[in-house]
Amino acid sequence: MNAQRGSIEERSVADLARELVAADAGGWTPDGVKALAERLGWAWGGTSDQPVLVTGLASGNARLRPVGTYEERYVDNESYVELAVPLATVASDAAAQAAAFRAAREELVAALGKPSVMGSHGEMGPFYDSGPLWGAPFTRWRGRPNTLELRAGKSGPELVLRPTDPAENWFWRQGVGEEHSISGFFGSTRDPANAGLGFPGGWTARSWETVSSSLGDFLGALPAEVHALGITIGMPFYGRTGSGSPILFDVACDGDRLAIGCFAPDGIDPAALGWGTVAEHPDTASIWGDDARVWRLDAGGPGEPKGHALAKMLVETARAVGVVEPTDLIIGGEADYVDGYHVTYYGLGLPTG
């Protein structure tokens, strides 16, 4: 395609994705990537440290990420670890960013089928890159030798073509057990494309301060990320106390709203801890009915939840109930299965049972 053809509308997201999936990067060597650029009709530009491919797209030029200090231990002869193509520049608010990501995702699913992997990079993406503050969702069509990913970029959604092994090698090596060594969540299907996919170990929160921090990050971004990914999350939390392990909370998010239910036992004053009633949060009746025994709150839609305030309230409630250690706050196994994906919540540092 001629680089002067113009906008992303003239070269649809689906067409661009198909071209990238079919692309041969020649081992991601300089000569291989230059040949790829020629086949796409893109011109080489930028500098050796920050190379770009001049695409002629209204959404901007494609960026190449050379192997540097943070990438070199994960590669095997590759000179580049990704080619990122911006799809749109979007208003910075979470709702606009999530909507743009979802629109691109829906077009890609129609063209390529259901992604074999999806999730959120959290605070730390491949090769220690940081994502946007509103959330860091991604969907991935895993392949060999290359993988295509739709991810949340700094200014809007972007398509990323990368050699499969370096990014997966980086991901696998993050499971070192130190607090916050890996973030976000990761979901995979039984698609044959995932054959040989490795999964890192997790880490364990060692203090309530860590739980408040990680849970706050998770809850604050959850509605935007869930909306962007087109999924629904139902996540019960159980608390191990001297009298058993009853359900304490139910986190429900469909991407439009985040709602949290509280099942506090007798002897606890949920209102004093910040919980409300169905009369105060009427929209939650569609989830837990008008059962007065369920204390609740409606935390809002994309960009609205006050994640760290919510996390503090959950931690204070758990401790008031008698949950002594962070390892006694348990994510219910029901949360592991989301719309056909098996999901691991790496960023929370909490056990699953």
PDB file of C-alpha atoms in Angstrom, residues 15-216:
ATOM      1  CA  ASP A  15      -7.184  -4.423   7.092  1.00  0.00           C
ATOM      2  CA  LEU A  16      -4.155  -3.120   8.954  1.00  0.00           C
ATOM      3  CA  ALA A  17      -4.379  -5.982  11.431  1.00  0.00           C
ATOM      4  CA  ARG A  18      -4.574  -8.579   8.667  1.00  0.00           C
ATOM      5  CA  GLU A  19      -1.488  -7.103   7.003  1.00  0.00           C
ATOM      6  CA  LEU A  20       0.436  -7.151  10.264  1.00  0.00           C
ATOM      7  CA  VAL A  21      -0.595 -10.723  11.080  1.00  0.00           C
ATOM      8  CA  ALA A  22       0.624 -11.812   7.637  1.00  0.00           C
ATOM      9  CA  ALA A  23       3.838  -9.800   7.916  1.00  0.00           C
ATOM     10  CA  ASP A  24       7.300 -11.320   7.874  1.00  0.00           C
ATOM     11  CA  ALA A  25       9.722  -9.272   9.975  1.00  0.00           C
ATOM     12  CA  GLY A  26      12.708 -11.350   8.912  1.00  0.00           C
ATOM     13  CA  GLY A  27      13.741 -12.261  12.442  1.00  0.00           C
ATOM     14  CA  TRP A  28      13.309  -8.631  13.560  1.00  0.00           C
ATOM     15  CA  THR A  29      16.732  -7.694  12.228  1.00  0.00           C
ATOM     16  CA  PRO A  30      17.270  -4.219  10.719  1.00  0.00           C
ATOM     17  CA  ASP A  31      17.145  -5.633   7.194  1.00  0.00           C
ATOM     18  CA  GLY A  32      14.078  -7.722   8.003  1.00  0.00           C
ATOM     19  CA  VAL A  33      12.138  -4.800   9.452  1.00  0.00           C
ATOM     20  CA  LYS A  34      13.145  -2.499   6.558  1.00  0.00           C
ATOM     21  CA  ALA A  35      11.830  -5.106   4.115  1.00  0.00           C
ATOM     22  CA  LEU A  36       8.608  -5.304   6.136  1.00  0.00           C
ATOM     23  CA  ALA A  37       8.245  -1.516   5.949  1.00  0.00           C
ATOM     24  CA  GLU A  38       8.671  -1.599   2.176  1.00  0.00           C
ATOM     25  CA  ARG A  39       5.961  -4.250   1.814  1.00  0.00           C
ATOM     26  CA  LEU A  40       3.598  -2.104   3.883  1.00  0.00           C
ATOM     27  CA  GLY A  41       4.438   0.971   1.835  1.00  0.00           C
ATOM     28  CA  TRP A  42       5.948   2.747   4.834  1.00  0.00           C
ATOM     29  CA  ALA A  43       9.153   4.785   4.805  1.00  0.00           C
ATOM     30  CA  TRP A  44      11.976   4.515   7.335  1.00  0.00           C
ATOM     31  CA  GLY A  45      12.454   7.558   9.553  1.00  0.00           C
ATOM     32  CA  GLY A  46      13.441   8.797  12.977  1.00  0.00           C
ATOM     33  CA  THR A  47      16.808   8.111  14.572  1.00  0.00           C
ATOM     34  CA  SER A  48      18.714   4.951  15.451  1.00  0.00           C
ATOM     35  CA  ASP A  49      17.607   5.336  19.082  1.00  0.00           C
ATOM     36  CA  GLN A  50      14.006   6.205  18.221  1.00  0.00           C
ATOM     37  CA  PRO A  51      13.218   4.773  14.789  1.00  0.00           C
ATOM     38  CA  VAL A  52       9.789   5.274  13.242  1.00  0.00           C
ATOM     39  CA  LEU A  53       8.026   4.088  10.130  1.00  0.00           C
ATOM     40  CA  VAL A  54       6.319   6.914   8.263  1.00  0.00           C
ATOM     41  CA  THR A  55       2.877   5.464   7.584  1.00  0.00           C
ATOM     42  CA  GLY A  56       0.906   8.344   6.112  1.00  0.00           C
ATOM     43  CA  LEU A  57      -1.920   7.454   8.513  1.00  0.00           C
ATOM     44  CA  ALA A  58      -3.826  10.293  10.140  1.00  0.00           C
ATOM     45  CA  SER A  59      -3.339   8.547  13.481  1.00  0.00           C
ATOM     46  CA  GLY A  60       0.439   8.913  13.276  1.00  0.00           C
ATOM     47  CA  ASN A  61       3.613   7.068  12.442  1.00  0.00           C
ATOM     48  CA  ALA A  62       4.529   3.613  13.711  1.00  0.00           C
ATOM     49  CA  ARG A  63       7.189   3.321  16.407  1.00  0.00           C
ATOM     50  CA  LEU A  64       9.873   0.670  16.587  1.00  0.00           C
ATOM     51  CA  ARG A  65      11.312  -0.378  19.932  1.00  0.00           C
ATOM     52  CA  PRO A  66      14.999  -1.297  19.588  1.00  0.00           C
ATOM     53  CA  VAL A  67      16.624  -3.766  21.934  1.00  0.00           C
ATOM     54  CA  GLY A  68      18.215  -1.823  24.770  1.00  0.00           C
ATOM     55  CA  THR A  69      19.159  -2.267  28.403  1.00  0.00           C
ATOM     56  CA  TYR A  70      15.714  -3.443  29.509  1.00  0.00           C
ATOM     57  CA  GLU A  71      15.192  -5.784  26.575  1.00  0.00           C
ATOM     58  CA  GLU A  72      18.526  -7.432  25.855  1.00  0.00           C
ATOM     59  CA  ARG A  73      18.324 -10.291  28.358  1.00  0.00           C
ATOM     60  CA  TYR A  74      15.032 -11.492  26.869  1.00  0.00           C
ATOM     61  CA  VAL A  75      15.905 -11.616  23.162  1.00  0.00           C
ATOM     62  CA  ASP A  76      17.655 -14.067  20.875  1.00  0.00           C
ATOM     63  CA  ASN A  77      19.220 -12.169  17.955  1.00  0.00           C
ATOM     64  CA  GLU A  78      16.255  -9.785  17.518  1.00  0.00           C
ATOM     65  CA  SER A  79      17.158  -6.106  17.093  1.00  0.00           C
ATOM     66  CA  TYR A  80      13.603  -4.881  17.794  1.00  0.00           C
ATOM     67  CA  VAL A  81      10.933  -6.116  20.184  1.00  0.00           C
ATOM     68  CA  GLU A  82       7.853  -4.325  18.843  1.00  0.00           C
ATOM     69  CA  LEU A  83       6.281  -2.263  16.108  1.00  0.00           C
ATOM     70  CA  ALA A  84       3.489  -0.075  17.517  1.00  0.00           C
ATOM     71  CA  VAL A  85       0.919   1.558  15.235  1.00  0.00           C
ATOM     72  CA  PRO A  86      -1.371   4.206  16.801  1.00  0.00           C
ATOM     73  CA  LEU A  87      -4.995   3.846  15.770  1.00  0.00           C
ATOM     74  CA  ALA A  88      -6.421   7.091  17.126  1.00  0.00           C
ATOM     75  CA  THR A  89      -5.720  10.072  19.354  1.00  0.00           C
ATOM     76  CA  VAL A  90      -8.485  10.189  21.946  1.00  0.00           C
ATOM     77  CA  ALA A  91      -9.537  12.571  24.723  1.00  0.00           C
ATOM     78  CA  SER A  92      -7.640  11.702  27.888  1.00  0.00           C
ATOM     79  CA  ASP A  93     -10.631  10.825  30.088  1.00  0.00           C
ATOM     80  CA  ALA A  94     -11.136   7.170  30.972  1.00  0.00           C
ATOM     81  CA  ALA A  95     -14.571   6.873  29.366  1.00  0.00           C
ATOM     82  CA  ALA A  96     -13.354   8.126  25.977  1.00  0.00           C
ATOM     83  CA  GLN A  97     -10.213   5.994  26.068  1.00  0.00           C
ATOM     84  CA  ALA A  98     -12.134   2.855  27.038  1.00  0.00           C
ATOM     85  CA  ALA A  99     -14.752   3.440  24.334  1.00  0.00           C
ATOM     86  CA  ALA A 100     -12.091   3.889  21.649  1.00  0.00           C
ATOM     87  CA  PHE A 101     -10.303   0.721  22.730  1.00  0.00           C
ATOM     88  CA  ARG A 102     -13.559  -1.254  22.723  1.00  0.00           C
ATOM     89  CA  ALA A 103     -14.496  -0.024  19.238  1.00  0.00           C
ATOM     90  CA  ALA A 104     -11.117  -1.134  17.892  1.00  0.00           C
ATOM     91  CA  ARG A 105     -11.397  -4.444  19.718  1.00  0.00           C
ATOM     92  CA  GLU A 106     -14.821  -5.178  18.246  1.00  0.00           C
ATOM     93  CA  GLU A 107     -13.573  -4.537  14.721  1.00  0.00           C
ATOM     94  CA  LEU A 108     -10.569  -6.774  15.298  1.00  0.00           C
ATOM     95  CA  VAL A 109     -12.650  -9.589  16.779  1.00  0.00           C
ATOM     96  CA  ALA A 110     -14.904  -9.496  13.722  1.00  0.00           C
ATOM     97  CA  ALA A 111     -11.840  -9.764  11.481  1.00  0.00           C
ATOM     98  CA  LEU A 112      -9.526 -12.079  13.433  1.00  0.00           C
ATOM     99  CA  GLY A 113     -11.792 -13.947  15.844  1.00  0.00           C
ATOM    100  CA  LYS A 114     -11.716 -14.008  19.624  1.00  0.00           C
ATOM    101  CA  PRO A 115      -8.313 -13.063  21.090  1.00  0.00           C
ATOM    102  CA  SER A 116      -6.489 -16.001  22.648  1.00  0.00           C
ATOM    103  CA  VAL A 117      -5.218 -13.796  25.498  1.00  0.00           C
ATOM    104  CA  MET A 118      -6.600 -10.724  27.239  1.00  0.00           C
ATOM    105  CA  GLY A 119      -6.013  -8.800  30.410  1.00  0.00           C
ATOM    106  CA  SER A 120      -4.440  -5.706  31.890  1.00  0.00           C
ATOM    107  CA  HIS A 121      -0.750  -4.893  32.059  1.00  0.00           C
ATOM    108  CA  GLY A 122      -1.391  -2.936  35.257  1.00  0.00           C
ATOM    109  CA  GLU A 123       1.412  -0.576  36.209  1.00  0.00           C
ATOM    110  CA  MET A 124       4.084  -2.493  34.336  1.00  0.00           C
ATOM    111  CA  GLY A 125       3.960  -3.709  30.746  1.00  0.00           C
ATOM    112  CA  PRO A 126       6.513  -5.745  28.796  1.00  0.00           C
ATOM    113  CA  PHE A 127      10.107  -4.649  29.343  1.00  0.00           C
ATOM    114  CA  TYR A 128       9.056  -2.487  32.330  1.00  0.00           C
ATOM    115  CA  ASP A 129       7.107   0.013  30.260  1.00  0.00           C
ATOM    116  CA  SER A 130       4.417   2.027  32.063  1.00  0.00           C
ATOM    117  CA  GLY A 131       0.882   2.331  30.757  1.00  0.00           C
ATOM    118  CA  PRO A 132      -1.718   5.110  30.826  1.00  0.00           C
ATOM    119  CA  LEU A 133      -3.222   6.118  34.146  1.00  0.00           C
ATOM    120  CA  TRP A 134      -6.816   5.276  33.205  1.00  0.00           C
ATOM    121  CA  GLY A 135      -6.013   1.580  32.718  1.00  0.00           C
ATOM    122  CA  ALA A 136      -3.807  -0.758  30.720  1.00  0.00           C
ATOM    123  CA  PRO A 137      -6.057  -3.306  28.980  1.00  0.00           C
ATOM    124  CA  PHE A 138      -4.817  -5.486  26.141  1.00  0.00           C
ATOM    125  CA  THR A 139      -6.082  -8.227  23.871  1.00  0.00           C
ATOM    126  CA  ARG A 140      -3.673 -10.541  22.095  1.00  0.00           C
ATOM    127  CA  TRP A 141      -3.777 -12.817  19.080  1.00  0.00           C
ATOM    128  CA  ARG A 142      -0.857 -15.088  19.923  1.00  0.00           C
ATOM    129  CA  GLY A 143       1.075 -16.585  17.048  1.00  0.00           C
ATOM    130  CA  ARG A 144       4.461 -17.878  15.917  1.00  0.00           C
ATOM    131  CA  PRO A 145       6.872 -16.277  15.375  1.00  0.00           C
ATOM    132  CA  ASN A 146       4.909 -13.044  15.882  1.00  0.00           C
ATOM    133  CA  THR A 147       2.012 -11.943  18.070  1.00  0.00           C
ATOM    134  CA  LEU A 148      -0.471  -9.127  17.424  1.00  0.00           C
ATOM    135  CA  GLU A 149      -1.721  -7.108  20.371  1.00  0.00           C
ATOM    136  CA  LEU A 150      -4.253  -4.331  20.785  1.00  0.00           C
ATOM    137  CA  ARG A 151      -3.159  -2.301  23.799  1.00  0.00           C
ATOM    138  CA  ALA A 152      -3.972   0.953  25.510  1.00  0.00           C
ATOM    139  CA  GLY A 153      -1.388   3.500  24.435  1.00  0.00           C
ATOM    140  CA  LYS A 154      -0.578   6.847  25.977  1.00  0.00           C
ATOM    141  CA  SER A 155      -2.916   8.733  23.589  1.00  0.00           C
ATOM    142  CA  GLY A 156      -5.286   6.006  22.429  1.00  0.00           C
ATOM    143  CA  PRO A 157      -5.448   2.379  21.313  1.00  0.00           C
ATOM    144  CA  GLU A 158      -2.591   1.012  19.265  1.00  0.00           C
ATOM    145  CA  LEU A 159      -1.817  -2.165  17.366  1.00  0.00           C
ATOM    146  CA  VAL A 160       1.443  -3.811  18.325  1.00  0.00           C
ATOM    147  CA  LEU A 161       3.240  -6.461  16.298  1.00  0.00           C
ATOM    148  CA  ARG A 162       6.052  -8.132  18.202  1.00  0.00           C
ATOM    149  CA  PRO A 163       8.181 -11.255  18.178  1.00  0.00           C
ATOM    150  CA  THR A 164       6.399 -13.659  20.505  1.00  0.00           C
ATOM    151  CA  ASP A 165       9.282 -15.052  22.530  1.00  0.00           C
ATOM    152  CA  PRO A 166      10.924 -11.915  24.014  1.00  0.00           C
ATOM    153  CA  ALA A 167       7.715 -10.508  25.533  1.00  0.00           C
ATOM    154  CA  GLU A 168       6.663 -13.903  26.881  1.00  0.00           C
ATOM    155  CA  ASN A 169      10.158 -14.488  28.254  1.00  0.00           C
ATOM    156  CA  TRP A 170       9.943 -11.148  30.070  1.00  0.00           C
ATOM    157  CA  PHE A 171       6.492 -11.996  31.469  1.00  0.00           C
ATOM    158  CA  TRP A 172       7.498 -15.443  32.689  1.00  0.00           C
ATOM    159  CA  ARG A 173      10.534 -14.097  34.542  1.00  0.00           C
ATOM    160  CA  GLN A 174       8.514 -11.610  36.606  1.00  0.00           C
ATOM    161  CA  GLY A 175       7.202 -14.261  38.973  1.00  0.00           C
ATOM    162  CA  VAL A 176       9.994 -13.732  41.493  1.00  0.00           C
ATOM    163  CA  GLY A 177       7.817 -13.539  44.607  1.00  0.00           C
ATOM    164  CA  GLU A 178       8.689  -9.972  45.614  1.00  0.00           C
ATOM    165  CA  GLU A 179       5.765  -7.681  46.357  1.00  0.00           C
ATOM    166  CA  HIS A 180       4.484  -5.933  43.199  1.00  0.00           C
ATOM    167  CA  SER A 181       6.889  -7.940  41.028  1.00  0.00           C
ATOM    168  CA  ILE A 182       4.070  -8.360  38.520  1.00  0.00           C
ATOM    169  CA  SER A 183       0.841  -6.404  38.122  1.00  0.00           C
ATOM    170  CA  GLY A 184      -2.474  -6.439  36.306  1.00  0.00           C
ATOM    171  CA  PHE A 185      -4.377  -9.585  35.375  1.00  0.00           C
ATOM    172  CA  PHE A 186      -3.915 -12.174  32.651  1.00  0.00           C
ATOM    173  CA  GLY A 187      -6.539 -14.339  30.966  1.00  0.00           C
ATOM    174  CA  SER A 188      -6.059 -17.105  28.408  1.00  0.00           C
ATOM    175  CA  THR A 189      -8.349 -19.449  26.485  1.00  0.00           C
ATOM    176  CA  ARG A 190      -7.910 -23.065  25.419  1.00  0.00           C
ATOM    177  CA  ASP A 191      -7.220 -21.877  21.884  1.00  0.00           C
ATOM    178  CA  PRO A 192      -4.527 -24.032  20.185  1.00  0.00           C
ATOM    179  CA  ALA A 193      -2.660 -20.754  19.626  1.00  0.00           C
ATOM    180  CA  ASN A 194      -1.802 -20.837  23.327  1.00  0.00           C
ATOM    181  CA  ALA A 195       0.058 -24.137  23.143  1.00  0.00           C
ATOM    182  CA  GLY A 196       3.300 -23.816  25.088  1.00  0.00           C
ATOM    183  CA  LEU A 197       2.241 -20.578  26.791  1.00  0.00           C
ATOM    184  CA  GLY A 198       4.064 -20.175  30.098  1.00  0.00           C
ATOM    185  CA  PHE A 199       2.660 -18.601  33.252  1.00  0.00           C
ATOM    186  CA  PRO A 200       4.780 -16.859  35.886  1.00  0.00           C
ATOM    187  CA  GLY A 201       4.453 -17.427  39.582  1.00  0.00           C
ATOM    188  CA  GLY A 202       2.735 -14.766  41.618  1.00  0.00           C
ATOM    189  CA  TRP A 203       3.591 -12.874  44.774  1.00  0.00           C
ATOM    190  CA  THR A 204       1.987 -12.587  48.184  1.00  0.00           C
ATOM    191  CA  ALA A 205       0.973  -9.375  49.930  1.00  0.00           C
ATOM    192  CA  ARG A 206       2.777  -9.226  53.279  1.00  0.00           C
ATOM    193  CA  SER A 207       1.015  -6.251  54.834  1.00  0.00           C
ATOM    194  CA  TRP A 208      -2.366  -4.594  54.832  1.00  0.00           C
ATOM    195  CA  GLU A 209      -0.707  -1.508  53.379  1.00  0.00           C
ATOM    196  CA  THR A 210       0.282  -3.561  50.351  1.00  0.00           C
ATOM    197  CA  VAL A 211      -3.267  -4.918  50.028  1.00  0.00           C
ATOM    198  CA  SER A 212      -4.687  -1.389  50.157  1.00  0.00           C
ATOM    199  CA  SER A 213      -2.271  -0.225  47.469  1.00  0.00           C
ATOM    200  CA  SER A 214      -2.740  -3.122  45.054  1.00  0.00           C
ATOM    201  CA  LEU A 215      -6.495  -3.400  45.567  1.00  0.00           C
ATOM    202  CA  GLY A 216      -6.854   0.367  45.151  1.00  0.00           C
TER     203      GLY A 216
END
